Short mmCIF file of C-alpha atoms in Angstrom, two decimals:
data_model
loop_
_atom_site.label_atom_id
_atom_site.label_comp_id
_atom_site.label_asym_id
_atom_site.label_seq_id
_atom_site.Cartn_x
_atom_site.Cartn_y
_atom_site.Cartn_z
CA UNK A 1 0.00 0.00 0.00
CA UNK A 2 1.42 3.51 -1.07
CA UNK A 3 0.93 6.39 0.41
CA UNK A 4 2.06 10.20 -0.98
CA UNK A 5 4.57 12.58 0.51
CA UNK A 6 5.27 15.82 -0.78
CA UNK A 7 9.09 17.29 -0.72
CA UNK A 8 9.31 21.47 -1.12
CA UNK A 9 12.02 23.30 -0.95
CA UNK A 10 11.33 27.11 0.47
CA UNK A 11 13.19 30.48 -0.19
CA UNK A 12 13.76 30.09 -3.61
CA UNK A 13 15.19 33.12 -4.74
CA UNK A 14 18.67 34.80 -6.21
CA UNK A 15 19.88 34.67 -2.77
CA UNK A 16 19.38 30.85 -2.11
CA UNK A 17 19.71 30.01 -5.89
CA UNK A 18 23.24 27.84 -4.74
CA UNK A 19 21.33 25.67 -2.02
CA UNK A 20 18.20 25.34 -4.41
CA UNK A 21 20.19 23.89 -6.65
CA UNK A 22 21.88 21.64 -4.15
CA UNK A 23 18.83 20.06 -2.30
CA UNK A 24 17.69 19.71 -6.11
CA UNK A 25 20.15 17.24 -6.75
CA UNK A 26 19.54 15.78 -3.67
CA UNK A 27 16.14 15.24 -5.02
CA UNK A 28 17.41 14.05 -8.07
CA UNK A 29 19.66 11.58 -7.12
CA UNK A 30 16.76 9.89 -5.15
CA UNK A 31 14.17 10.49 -8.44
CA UNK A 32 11.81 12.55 -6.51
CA UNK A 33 10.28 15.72 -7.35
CA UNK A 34 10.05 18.68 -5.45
CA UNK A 35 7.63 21.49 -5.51
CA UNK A 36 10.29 24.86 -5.11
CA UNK A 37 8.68 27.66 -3.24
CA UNK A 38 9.63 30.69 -5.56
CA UNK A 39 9.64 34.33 -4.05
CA UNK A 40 8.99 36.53 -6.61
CA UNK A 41 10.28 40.19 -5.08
CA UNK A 42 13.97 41.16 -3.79
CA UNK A 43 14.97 38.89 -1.18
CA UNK A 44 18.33 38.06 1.64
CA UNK A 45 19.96 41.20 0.13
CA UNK A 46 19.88 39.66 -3.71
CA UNK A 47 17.12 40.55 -6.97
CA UNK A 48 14.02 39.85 -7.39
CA UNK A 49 13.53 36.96 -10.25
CA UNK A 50 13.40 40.30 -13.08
CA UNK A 51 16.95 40.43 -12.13
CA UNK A 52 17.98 36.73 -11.91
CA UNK A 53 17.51 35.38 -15.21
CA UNK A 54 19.56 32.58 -14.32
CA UNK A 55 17.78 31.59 -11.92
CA UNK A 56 14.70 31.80 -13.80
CA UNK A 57 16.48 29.63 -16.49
CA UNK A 58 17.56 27.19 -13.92
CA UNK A 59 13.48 26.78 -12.67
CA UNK A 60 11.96 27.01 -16.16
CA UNK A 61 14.51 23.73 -16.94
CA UNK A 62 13.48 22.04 -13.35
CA UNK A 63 9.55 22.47 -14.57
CA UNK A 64 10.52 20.72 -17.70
CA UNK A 65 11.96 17.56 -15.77
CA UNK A 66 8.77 17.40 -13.21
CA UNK A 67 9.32 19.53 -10.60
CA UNK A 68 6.26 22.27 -9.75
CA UNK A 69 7.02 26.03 -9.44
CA UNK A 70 4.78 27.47 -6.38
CA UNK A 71 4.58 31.45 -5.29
CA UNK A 72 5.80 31.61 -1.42
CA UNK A 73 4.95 35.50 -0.49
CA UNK A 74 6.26 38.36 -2.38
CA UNK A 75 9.22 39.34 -0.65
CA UNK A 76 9.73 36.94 2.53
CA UNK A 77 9.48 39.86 5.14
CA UNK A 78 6.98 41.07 8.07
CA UNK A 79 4.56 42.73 7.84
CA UNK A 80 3.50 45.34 10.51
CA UNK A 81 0.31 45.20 12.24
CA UNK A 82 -2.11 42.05 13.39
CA UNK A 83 -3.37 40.97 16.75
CA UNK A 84 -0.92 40.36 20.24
CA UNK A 85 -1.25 36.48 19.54
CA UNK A 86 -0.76 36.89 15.75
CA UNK A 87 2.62 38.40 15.93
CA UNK A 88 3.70 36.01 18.52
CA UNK A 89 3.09 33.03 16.55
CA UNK A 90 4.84 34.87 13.71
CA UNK A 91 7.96 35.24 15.92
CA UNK A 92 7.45 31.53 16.90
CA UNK A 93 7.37 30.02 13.72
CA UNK A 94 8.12 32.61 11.31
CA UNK A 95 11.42 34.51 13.43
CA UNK A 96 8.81 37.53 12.43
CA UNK A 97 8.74 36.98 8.57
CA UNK A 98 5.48 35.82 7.93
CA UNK A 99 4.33 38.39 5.11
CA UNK A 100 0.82 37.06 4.73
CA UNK A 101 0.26 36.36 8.87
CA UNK A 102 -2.65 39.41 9.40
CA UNK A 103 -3.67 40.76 6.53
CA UNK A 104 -6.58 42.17 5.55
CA UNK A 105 -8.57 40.42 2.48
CA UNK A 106 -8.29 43.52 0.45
CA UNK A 107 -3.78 43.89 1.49
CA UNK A 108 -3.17 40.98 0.53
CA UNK A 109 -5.28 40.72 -2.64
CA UNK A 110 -2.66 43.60 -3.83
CA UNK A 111 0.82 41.59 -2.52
CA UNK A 112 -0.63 38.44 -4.29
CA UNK A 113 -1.43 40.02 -7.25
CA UNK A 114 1.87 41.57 -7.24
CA UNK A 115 3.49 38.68 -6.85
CA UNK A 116 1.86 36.66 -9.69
CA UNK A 117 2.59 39.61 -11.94
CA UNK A 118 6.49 39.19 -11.44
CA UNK A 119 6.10 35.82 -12.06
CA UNK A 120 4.26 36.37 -15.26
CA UNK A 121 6.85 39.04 -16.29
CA UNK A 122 9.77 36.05 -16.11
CA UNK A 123 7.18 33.89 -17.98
CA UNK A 124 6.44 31.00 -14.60
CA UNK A 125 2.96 30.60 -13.94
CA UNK A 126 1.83 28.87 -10.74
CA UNK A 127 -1.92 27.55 -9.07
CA UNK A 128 -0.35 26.95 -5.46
CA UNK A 129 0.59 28.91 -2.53
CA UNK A 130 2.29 28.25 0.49
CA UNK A 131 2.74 31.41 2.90
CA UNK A 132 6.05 31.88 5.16
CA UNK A 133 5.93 30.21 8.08
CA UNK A 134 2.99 28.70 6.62
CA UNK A 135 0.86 31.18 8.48
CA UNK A 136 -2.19 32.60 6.26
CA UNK A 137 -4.65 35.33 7.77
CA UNK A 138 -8.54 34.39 6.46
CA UNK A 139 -8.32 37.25 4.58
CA UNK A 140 -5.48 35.97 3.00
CA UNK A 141 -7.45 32.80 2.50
CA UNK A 142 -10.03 34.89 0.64
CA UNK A 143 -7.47 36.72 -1.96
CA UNK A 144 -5.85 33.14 -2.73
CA UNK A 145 -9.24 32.23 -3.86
CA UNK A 146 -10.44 35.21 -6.07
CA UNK A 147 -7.12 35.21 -7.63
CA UNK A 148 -7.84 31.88 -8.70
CA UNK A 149 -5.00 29.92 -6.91
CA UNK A 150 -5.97 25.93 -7.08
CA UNK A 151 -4.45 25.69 -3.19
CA UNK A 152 -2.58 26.81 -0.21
CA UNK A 153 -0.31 25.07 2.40
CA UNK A 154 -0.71 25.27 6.07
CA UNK A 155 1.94 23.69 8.61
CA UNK A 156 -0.52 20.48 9.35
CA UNK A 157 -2.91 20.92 5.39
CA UNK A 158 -2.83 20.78 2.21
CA UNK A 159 -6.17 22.94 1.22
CA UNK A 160 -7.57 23.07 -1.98
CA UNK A 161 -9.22 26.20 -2.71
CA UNK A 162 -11.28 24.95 -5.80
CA UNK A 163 -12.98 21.80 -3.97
CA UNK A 164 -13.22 22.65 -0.54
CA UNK A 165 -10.76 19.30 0.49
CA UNK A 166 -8.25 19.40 3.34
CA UNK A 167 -5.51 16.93 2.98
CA UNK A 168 -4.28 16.72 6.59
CA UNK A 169 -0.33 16.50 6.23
CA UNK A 170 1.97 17.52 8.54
CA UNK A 171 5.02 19.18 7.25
CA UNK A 172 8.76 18.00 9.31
CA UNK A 173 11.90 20.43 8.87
CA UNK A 174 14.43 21.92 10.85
CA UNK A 175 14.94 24.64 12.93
CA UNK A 176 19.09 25.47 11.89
CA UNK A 177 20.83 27.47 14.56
CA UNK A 178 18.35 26.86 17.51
CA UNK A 179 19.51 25.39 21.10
CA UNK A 180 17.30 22.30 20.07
CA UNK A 181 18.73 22.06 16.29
CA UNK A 182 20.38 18.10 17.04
CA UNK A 183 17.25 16.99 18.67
CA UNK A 184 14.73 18.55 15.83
CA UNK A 185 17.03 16.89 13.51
CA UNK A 186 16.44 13.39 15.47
CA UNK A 187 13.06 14.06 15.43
CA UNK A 188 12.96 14.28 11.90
CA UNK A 189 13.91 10.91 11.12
CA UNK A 190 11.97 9.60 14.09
CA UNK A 191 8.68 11.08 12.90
CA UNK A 192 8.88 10.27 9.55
CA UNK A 193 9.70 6.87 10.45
CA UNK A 194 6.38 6.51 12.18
CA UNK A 195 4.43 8.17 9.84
CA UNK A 196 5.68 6.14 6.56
CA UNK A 197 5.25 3.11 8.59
CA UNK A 198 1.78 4.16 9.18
CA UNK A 199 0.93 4.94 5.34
CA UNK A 200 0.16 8.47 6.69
CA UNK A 201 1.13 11.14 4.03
CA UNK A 202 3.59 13.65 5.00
CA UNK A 203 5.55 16.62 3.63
CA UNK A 204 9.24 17.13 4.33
CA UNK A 205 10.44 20.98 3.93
CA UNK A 206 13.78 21.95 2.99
CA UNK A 207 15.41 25.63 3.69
CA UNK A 208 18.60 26.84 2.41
CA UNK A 209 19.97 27.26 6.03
CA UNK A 210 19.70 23.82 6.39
CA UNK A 211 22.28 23.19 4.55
CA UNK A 212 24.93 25.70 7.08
CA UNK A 213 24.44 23.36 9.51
CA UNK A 214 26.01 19.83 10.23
CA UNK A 215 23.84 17.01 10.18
CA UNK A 216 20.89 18.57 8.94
CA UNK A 217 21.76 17.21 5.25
CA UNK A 218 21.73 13.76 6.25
CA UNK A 219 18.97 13.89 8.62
CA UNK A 220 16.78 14.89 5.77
CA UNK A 221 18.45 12.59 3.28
CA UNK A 222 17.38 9.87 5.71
CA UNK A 223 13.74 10.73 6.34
CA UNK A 224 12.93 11.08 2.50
CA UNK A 225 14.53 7.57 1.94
CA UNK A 226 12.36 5.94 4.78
CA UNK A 227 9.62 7.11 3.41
CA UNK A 228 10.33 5.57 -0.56
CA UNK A 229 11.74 2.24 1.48
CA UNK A 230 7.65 2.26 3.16
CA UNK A 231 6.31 2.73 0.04
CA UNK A 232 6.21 6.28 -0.28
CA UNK A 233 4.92 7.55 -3.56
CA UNK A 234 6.75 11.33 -3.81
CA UNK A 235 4.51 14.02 -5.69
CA UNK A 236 4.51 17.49 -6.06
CA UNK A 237 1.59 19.32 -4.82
CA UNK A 238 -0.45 20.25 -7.93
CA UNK A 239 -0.16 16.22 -8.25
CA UNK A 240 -1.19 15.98 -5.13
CA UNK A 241 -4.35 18.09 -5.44
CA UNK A 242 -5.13 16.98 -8.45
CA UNK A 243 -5.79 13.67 -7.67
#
């Protein structure tokens, strides 16, 4: 019995365009396709993807061989404003970047729509979202859907915007540079070890920094192959929605 698990690898921009490329042969040598998490705008002190055409040669060629192209915010930063508990989750789980955290239906309308049109100017389209720190305000949750996005990504869902279906997977990745960083990374492995056992479908995220730190590499190189030794079936997730 197979079960699917979803691989995405976040921050892709100028900035990160050496790591992308790195956890994409990762991916590659293990024949499993990632969705990459594409921020349009200027991001970590590099262009946005107007100014990084090879970049945006490197993604058009990783479309072509199966992997899925995905907005992830506009530029990757905070935004100001939201309630008390809002902005503490941000700092939580975003370290105070998640764009899309509070805003307002009509706010974020404008950032997505911004977003999508940098994207079309470099000729990628997309139909999924997944919002730093995977934190999405409901009036976020409203502009996704009257900009005709097919889904969005939560930390624990996959939601598809056109059906009304919530595919309940939880997402596993690191924390790099934290006090708990060796444990997270044991956890890693541990959880999906149960999960893939279970046939439960998971997601496994990758982030450049992850890449800084020792250990990380591996720990994620072993969760991803006990999950294809289980029976694992790796998709992207417009497959995934799709289906």
């Amino acid at each position: 019995m197979t079960f699917p698990f979803v691989v995405s690898v976040h921050d892709v921009a100028a900035a990160t365009a050496e790591p992308t490329a790195d956890w994409l042969a990762d991916l590659g040598d293990r024949g499993v396709p990632a969705t990459l998490l594409a921020i349009p705008g200027p991001y970590g002190g590099g262009p946005g993807l107007s100014g990084a055409p090879d970049l945006v040669d490197f993604l058009r060629a990783a479309a072509n061989h199966g992997h899925e192209l995905a907005m992830h915010g506009l530029g990757h930063e905070g935004m100001p404003g939201g309630t008390a508990w809002r902005r503490a989750v941000n700092q939580v789980l975003a370290r105070g970047a998640a764009e899309f955290c509070s805003l307002p239906r009509g706010r974020a309308r404008e950032l997505l729509r911004e977003g999508l049109d940098l994207l079309a100017d470099v000729d990628i389209g997309v139909c999924g979202f997944t919002p730093p720190g995977w934190l999405a305000s409901p009036g976020t949750r409203l502009a996704l859907a009257d900009l005709g996005f097919r889904y969005w990504t939560s930390h624990l869902a996959v939601h598809d915007l056109t059906g009304g279906t919530v595919r309940r997977m939880p997402a596993l990745s690191h924390r790099p540079g934290g006090s708990g960083e060796r444990t997270g990374a044991r956890l890693m492995t541990a959880a999906a070890r149960t999960l893939a056992h279970a046939r439960v479908p998971f997601r496994i995220a990758l982030h450049p920094a992850d890449l800084t730190r020792p250990g990380l590499r591996e720990a994620t190189h072993a969760a991803i192959d006990i999950a294809l030794a289980a029976g694992g079936r790796p998709v992207t997730y417009e497959t995934l929605v799709a289906t």
